[in-house]
Tab-separated table of C-alpha atoms in Angstrom:
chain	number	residue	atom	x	y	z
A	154	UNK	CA	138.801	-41.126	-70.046
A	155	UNK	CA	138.915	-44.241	-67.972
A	156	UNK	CA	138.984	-47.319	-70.201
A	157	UNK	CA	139.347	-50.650	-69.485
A	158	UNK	CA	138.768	-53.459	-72.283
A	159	UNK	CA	138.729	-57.548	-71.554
A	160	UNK	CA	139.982	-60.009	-73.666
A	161	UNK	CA	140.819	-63.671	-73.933
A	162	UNK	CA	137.275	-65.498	-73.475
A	163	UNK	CA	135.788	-68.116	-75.552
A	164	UNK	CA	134.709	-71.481	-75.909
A	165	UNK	CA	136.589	-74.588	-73.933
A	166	UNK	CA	135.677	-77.945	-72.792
A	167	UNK	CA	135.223	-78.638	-69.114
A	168	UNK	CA	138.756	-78.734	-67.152
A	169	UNK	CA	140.220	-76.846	-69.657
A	170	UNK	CA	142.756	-73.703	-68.896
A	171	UNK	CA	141.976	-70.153	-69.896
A	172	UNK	CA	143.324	-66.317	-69.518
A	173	UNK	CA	141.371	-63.237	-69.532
A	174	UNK	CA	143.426	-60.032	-70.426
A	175	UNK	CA	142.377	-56.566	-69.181
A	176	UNK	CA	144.223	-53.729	-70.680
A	177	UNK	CA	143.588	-50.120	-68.950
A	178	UNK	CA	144.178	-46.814	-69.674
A	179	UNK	CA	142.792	-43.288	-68.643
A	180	UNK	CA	144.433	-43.610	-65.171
A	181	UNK	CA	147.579	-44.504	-62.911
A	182	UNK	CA	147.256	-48.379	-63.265
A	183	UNK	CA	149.632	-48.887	-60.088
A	184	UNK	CA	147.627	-47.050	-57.999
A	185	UNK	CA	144.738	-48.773	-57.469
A	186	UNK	CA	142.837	-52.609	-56.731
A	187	UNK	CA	141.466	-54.055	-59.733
A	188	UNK	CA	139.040	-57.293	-59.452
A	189	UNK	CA	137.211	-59.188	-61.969
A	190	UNK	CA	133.681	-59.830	-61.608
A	191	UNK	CA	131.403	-62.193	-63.519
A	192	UNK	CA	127.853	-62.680	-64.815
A	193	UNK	CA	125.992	-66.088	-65.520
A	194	UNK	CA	123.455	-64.612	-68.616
A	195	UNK	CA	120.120	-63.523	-66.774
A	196	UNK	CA	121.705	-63.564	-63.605
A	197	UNK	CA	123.394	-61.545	-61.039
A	198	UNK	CA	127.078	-60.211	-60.666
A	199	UNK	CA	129.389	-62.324	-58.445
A	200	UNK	CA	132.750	-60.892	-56.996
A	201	UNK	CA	135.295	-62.999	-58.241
A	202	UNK	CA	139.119	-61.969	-57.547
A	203	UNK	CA	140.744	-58.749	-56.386
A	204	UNK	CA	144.132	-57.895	-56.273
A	205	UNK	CA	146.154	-54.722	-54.757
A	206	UNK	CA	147.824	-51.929	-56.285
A	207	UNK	CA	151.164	-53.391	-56.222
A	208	UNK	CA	150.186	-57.099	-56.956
A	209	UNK	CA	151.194	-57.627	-53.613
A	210	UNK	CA	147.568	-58.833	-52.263
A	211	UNK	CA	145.466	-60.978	-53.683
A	212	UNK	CA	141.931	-62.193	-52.497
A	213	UNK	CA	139.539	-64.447	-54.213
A	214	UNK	CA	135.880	-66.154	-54.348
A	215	UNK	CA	135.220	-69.490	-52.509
A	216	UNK	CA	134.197	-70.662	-55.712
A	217	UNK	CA	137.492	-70.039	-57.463
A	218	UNK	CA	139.840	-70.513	-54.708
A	219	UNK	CA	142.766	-72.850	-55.738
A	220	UNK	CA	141.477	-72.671	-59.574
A	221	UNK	CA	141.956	-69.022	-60.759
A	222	UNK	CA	144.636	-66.760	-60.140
A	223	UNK	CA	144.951	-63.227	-60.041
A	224	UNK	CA	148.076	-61.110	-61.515
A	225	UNK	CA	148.820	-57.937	-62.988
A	226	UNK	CA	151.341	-56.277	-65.496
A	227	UNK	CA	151.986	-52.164	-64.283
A	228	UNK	CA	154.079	-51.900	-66.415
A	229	UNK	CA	151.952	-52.973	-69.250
A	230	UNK	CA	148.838	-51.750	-67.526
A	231	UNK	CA	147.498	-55.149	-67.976
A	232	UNK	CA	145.385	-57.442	-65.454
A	233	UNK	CA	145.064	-60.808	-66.092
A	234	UNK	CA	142.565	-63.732	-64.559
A	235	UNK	CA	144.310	-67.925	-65.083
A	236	UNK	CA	141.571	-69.417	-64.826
A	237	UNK	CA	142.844	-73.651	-64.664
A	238	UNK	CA	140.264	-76.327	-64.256
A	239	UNK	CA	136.935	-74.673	-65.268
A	240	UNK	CA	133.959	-75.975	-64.570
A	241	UNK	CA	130.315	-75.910	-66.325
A	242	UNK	CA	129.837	-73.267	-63.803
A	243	UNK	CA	132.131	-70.948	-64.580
A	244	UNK	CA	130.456	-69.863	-67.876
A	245	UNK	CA	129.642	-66.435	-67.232
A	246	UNK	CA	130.516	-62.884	-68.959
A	247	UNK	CA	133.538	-61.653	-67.021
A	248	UNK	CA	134.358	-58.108	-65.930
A	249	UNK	CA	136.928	-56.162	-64.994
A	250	UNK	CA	136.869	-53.356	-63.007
A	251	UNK	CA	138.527	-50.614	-61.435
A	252	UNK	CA	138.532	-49.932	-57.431
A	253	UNK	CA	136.735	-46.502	-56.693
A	254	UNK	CA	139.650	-46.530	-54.033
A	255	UNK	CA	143.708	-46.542	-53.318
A	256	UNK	CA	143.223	-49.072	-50.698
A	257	UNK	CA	144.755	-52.037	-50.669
A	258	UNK	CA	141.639	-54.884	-50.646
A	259	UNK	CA	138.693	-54.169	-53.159
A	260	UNK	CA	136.292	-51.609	-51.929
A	261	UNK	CA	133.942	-50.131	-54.529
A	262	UNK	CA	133.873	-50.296	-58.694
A	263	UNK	CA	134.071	-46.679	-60.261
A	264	UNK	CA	134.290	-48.339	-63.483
A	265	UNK	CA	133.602	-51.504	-65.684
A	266	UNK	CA	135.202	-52.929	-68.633
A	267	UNK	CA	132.859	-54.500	-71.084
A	268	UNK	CA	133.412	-58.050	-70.527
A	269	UNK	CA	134.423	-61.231	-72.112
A	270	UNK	CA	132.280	-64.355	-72.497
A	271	UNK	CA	134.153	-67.754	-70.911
A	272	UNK	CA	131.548	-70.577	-71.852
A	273	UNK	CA	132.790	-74.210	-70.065
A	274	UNK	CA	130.939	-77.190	-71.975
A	275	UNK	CA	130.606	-80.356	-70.440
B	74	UNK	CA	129.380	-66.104	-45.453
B	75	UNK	CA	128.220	-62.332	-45.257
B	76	UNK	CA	125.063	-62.446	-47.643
B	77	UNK	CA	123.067	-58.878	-48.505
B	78	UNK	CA	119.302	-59.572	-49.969
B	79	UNK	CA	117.515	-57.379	-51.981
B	80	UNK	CA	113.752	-57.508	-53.239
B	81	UNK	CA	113.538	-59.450	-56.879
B	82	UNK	CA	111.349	-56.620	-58.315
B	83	UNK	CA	110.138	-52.861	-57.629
B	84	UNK	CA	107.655	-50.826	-59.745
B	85	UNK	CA	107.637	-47.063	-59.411
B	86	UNK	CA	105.187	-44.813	-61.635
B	87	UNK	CA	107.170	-41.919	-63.577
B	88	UNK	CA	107.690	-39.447	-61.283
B	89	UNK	CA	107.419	-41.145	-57.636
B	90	UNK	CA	109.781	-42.289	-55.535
B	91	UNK	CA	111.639	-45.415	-56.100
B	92	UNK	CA	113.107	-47.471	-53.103
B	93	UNK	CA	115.518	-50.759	-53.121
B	94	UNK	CA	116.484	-52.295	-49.935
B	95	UNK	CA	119.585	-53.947	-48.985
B	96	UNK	CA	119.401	-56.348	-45.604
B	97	UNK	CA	122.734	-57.848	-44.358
B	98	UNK	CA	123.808	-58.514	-40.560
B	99	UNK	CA	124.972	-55.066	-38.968
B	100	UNK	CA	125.222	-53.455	-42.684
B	101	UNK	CA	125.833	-50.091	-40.701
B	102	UNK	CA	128.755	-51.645	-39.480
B	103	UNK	CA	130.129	-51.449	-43.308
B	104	UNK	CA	129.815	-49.435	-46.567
B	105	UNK	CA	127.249	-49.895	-49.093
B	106	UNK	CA	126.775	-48.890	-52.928
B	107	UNK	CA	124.891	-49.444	-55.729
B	108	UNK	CA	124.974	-50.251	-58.992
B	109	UNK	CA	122.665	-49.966	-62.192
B	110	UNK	CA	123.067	-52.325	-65.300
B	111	UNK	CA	120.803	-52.217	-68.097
B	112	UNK	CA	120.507	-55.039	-70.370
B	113	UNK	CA	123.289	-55.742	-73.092
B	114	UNK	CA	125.535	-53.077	-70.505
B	115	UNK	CA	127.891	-53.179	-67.550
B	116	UNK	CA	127.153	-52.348	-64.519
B	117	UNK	CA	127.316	-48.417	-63.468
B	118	UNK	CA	128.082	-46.954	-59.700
B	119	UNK	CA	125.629	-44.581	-58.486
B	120	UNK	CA	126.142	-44.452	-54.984
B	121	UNK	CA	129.240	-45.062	-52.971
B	122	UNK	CA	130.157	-44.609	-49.410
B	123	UNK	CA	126.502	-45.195	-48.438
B	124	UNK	CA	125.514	-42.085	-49.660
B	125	UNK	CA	127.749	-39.904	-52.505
B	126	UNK	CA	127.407	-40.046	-55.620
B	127	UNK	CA	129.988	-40.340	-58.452
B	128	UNK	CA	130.487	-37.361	-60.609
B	129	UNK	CA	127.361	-37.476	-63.671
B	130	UNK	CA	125.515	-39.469	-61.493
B	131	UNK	CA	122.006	-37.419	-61.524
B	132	UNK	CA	121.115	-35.924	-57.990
B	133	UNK	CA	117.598	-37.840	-58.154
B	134	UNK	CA	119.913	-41.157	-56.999
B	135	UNK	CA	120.560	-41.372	-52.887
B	136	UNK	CA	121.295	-43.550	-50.995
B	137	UNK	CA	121.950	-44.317	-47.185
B	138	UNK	CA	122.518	-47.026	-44.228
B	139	UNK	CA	121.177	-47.756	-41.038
B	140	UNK	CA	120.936	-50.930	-39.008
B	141	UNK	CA	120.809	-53.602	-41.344
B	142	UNK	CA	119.398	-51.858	-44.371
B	143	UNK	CA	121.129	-50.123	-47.307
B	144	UNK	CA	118.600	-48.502	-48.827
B	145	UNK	CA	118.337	-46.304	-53.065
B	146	UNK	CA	116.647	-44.252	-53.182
B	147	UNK	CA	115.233	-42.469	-56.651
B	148	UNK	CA	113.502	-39.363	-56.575
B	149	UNK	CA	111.332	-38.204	-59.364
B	150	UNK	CA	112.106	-41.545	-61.535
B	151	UNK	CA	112.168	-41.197	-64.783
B	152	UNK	CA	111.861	-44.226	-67.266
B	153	UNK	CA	115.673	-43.735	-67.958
B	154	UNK	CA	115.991	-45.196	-64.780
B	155	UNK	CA	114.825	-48.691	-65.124
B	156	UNK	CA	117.378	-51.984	-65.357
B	157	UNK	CA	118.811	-53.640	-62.340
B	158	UNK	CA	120.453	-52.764	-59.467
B	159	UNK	CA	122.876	-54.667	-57.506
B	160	UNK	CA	124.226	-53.194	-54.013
B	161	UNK	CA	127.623	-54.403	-52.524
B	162	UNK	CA	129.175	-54.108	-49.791
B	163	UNK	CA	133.091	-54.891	-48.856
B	164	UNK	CA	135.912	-55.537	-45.521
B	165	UNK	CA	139.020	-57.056	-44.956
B	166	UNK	CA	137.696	-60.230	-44.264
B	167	UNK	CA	134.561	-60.938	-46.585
B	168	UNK	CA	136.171	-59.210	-49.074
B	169	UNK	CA	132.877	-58.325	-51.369
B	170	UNK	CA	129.615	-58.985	-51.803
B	171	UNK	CA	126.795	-58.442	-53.888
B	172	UNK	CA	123.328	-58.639	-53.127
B	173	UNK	CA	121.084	-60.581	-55.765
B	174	UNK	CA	119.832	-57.805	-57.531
B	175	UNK	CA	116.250	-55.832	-57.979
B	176	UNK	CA	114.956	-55.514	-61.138
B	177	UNK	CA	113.210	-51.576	-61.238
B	178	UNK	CA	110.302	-51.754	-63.677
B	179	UNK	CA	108.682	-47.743	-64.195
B	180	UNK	CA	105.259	-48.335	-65.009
């Protein structure tokens, strides 16, 4: 079974630092393009990092270029989100998940972590 | 930026036919799918590829592409079949978008 379980969010004050942990198992980590995606409550889902197989490629947001970085950990099976200089904005559940494909840039999502909460206050 | 709209809201009556429509420039052009979150869960793939389905995902779910319109389609909905769904699209240069969402009420 595919499993994939966030970690790391909380509370922080506006321009505050913060990392989100996603730990995976079920599958061959390496393989595959992993990208967090995040939810404002009562609103939509907004694509906000991807990164490639290898850690090799990385692509982000508009919204979180220059602020959040992408990594990963194969041989942990760990992804991670730094997320520097948040914003009021950037409160939002945030979700990992899994590309439905071995290519290198995110494609489709075959599977979802749970999420963590990341609330900013002003 | 690439954008994909979708209706806010669609209601279906057990047992009809439920649509959800997808607009984006030249859509065809790309890959769609879709995705169904019900409240207090993550989001779920149904339909990738513009058309398959994932393995568990119920045959009643389709989906397909043409012009600038992704649409899902569910067949025989059942009220199991109500939350939201989001369809997305991806390509080497956007990288990926989602559309705003459709909330499917079954009356």
């Amino acid at each position: 079974d595919v499993q994939l379980l966030e970690s790391g969010g909380g509370l922080v004050q506006s321009g505050a630092s913060l990392r989100l942990s996603c730990v995976v198992s079920g599958f061959s980590f390496s393989t595959y393009p992993m990208s967090w995606v995040r939810q404002v409550p009562g609103k939509g889902l907004e694509w906000v990092s991807g990164i490639s197989g290898s850690g090799s490629r990385t692509y982000y947001a508009d919204s979180v270029k220059g602020r959040f970085t992408i990594s990963r950990d194969n041989s942990k099976n760990t992804l991670y989100l730094q997320m520097n200089s948040l914003r009021v904005e950037d409160t939002a559940t945030y979700y990992c998940a899994k590309d439905g494909n071995d290519y290198t840039n995110p494609n489709w999502f075959d599977s979802w972590g749970q999420g963590t909460l990341v609330t900013v206050s002003s | 930026s690439y954008e994909l709209t979708q209706p806010p809201s669609v209601s279906v009556s057990p047992g009809q036919t439920a649509s959800i429509s997808c607009s984006g420039d030249n859509l065809d052009n790309k890959y769609a799918c879709w995705y169904q979150q019900k409240p207090g869960q993550s989001p779920v793939l149904v339909i990738y590829q513009d058309n398959k389905r994932p393995s568990g995902i119920p045959e009643r779910f389709s989906g397909s592409n043409s012009g600038n319109t992704a649409t899902l389609t569910i067949s025989g909905t059942q009220a199991t079949d109500e939350g939201d769904y989001y369809c997305q699209t991806w390509d080497t240069v956007i990288p990926v978008v989602f559309g705003g969402g459709t909330k499917l009420t079954v009356l």
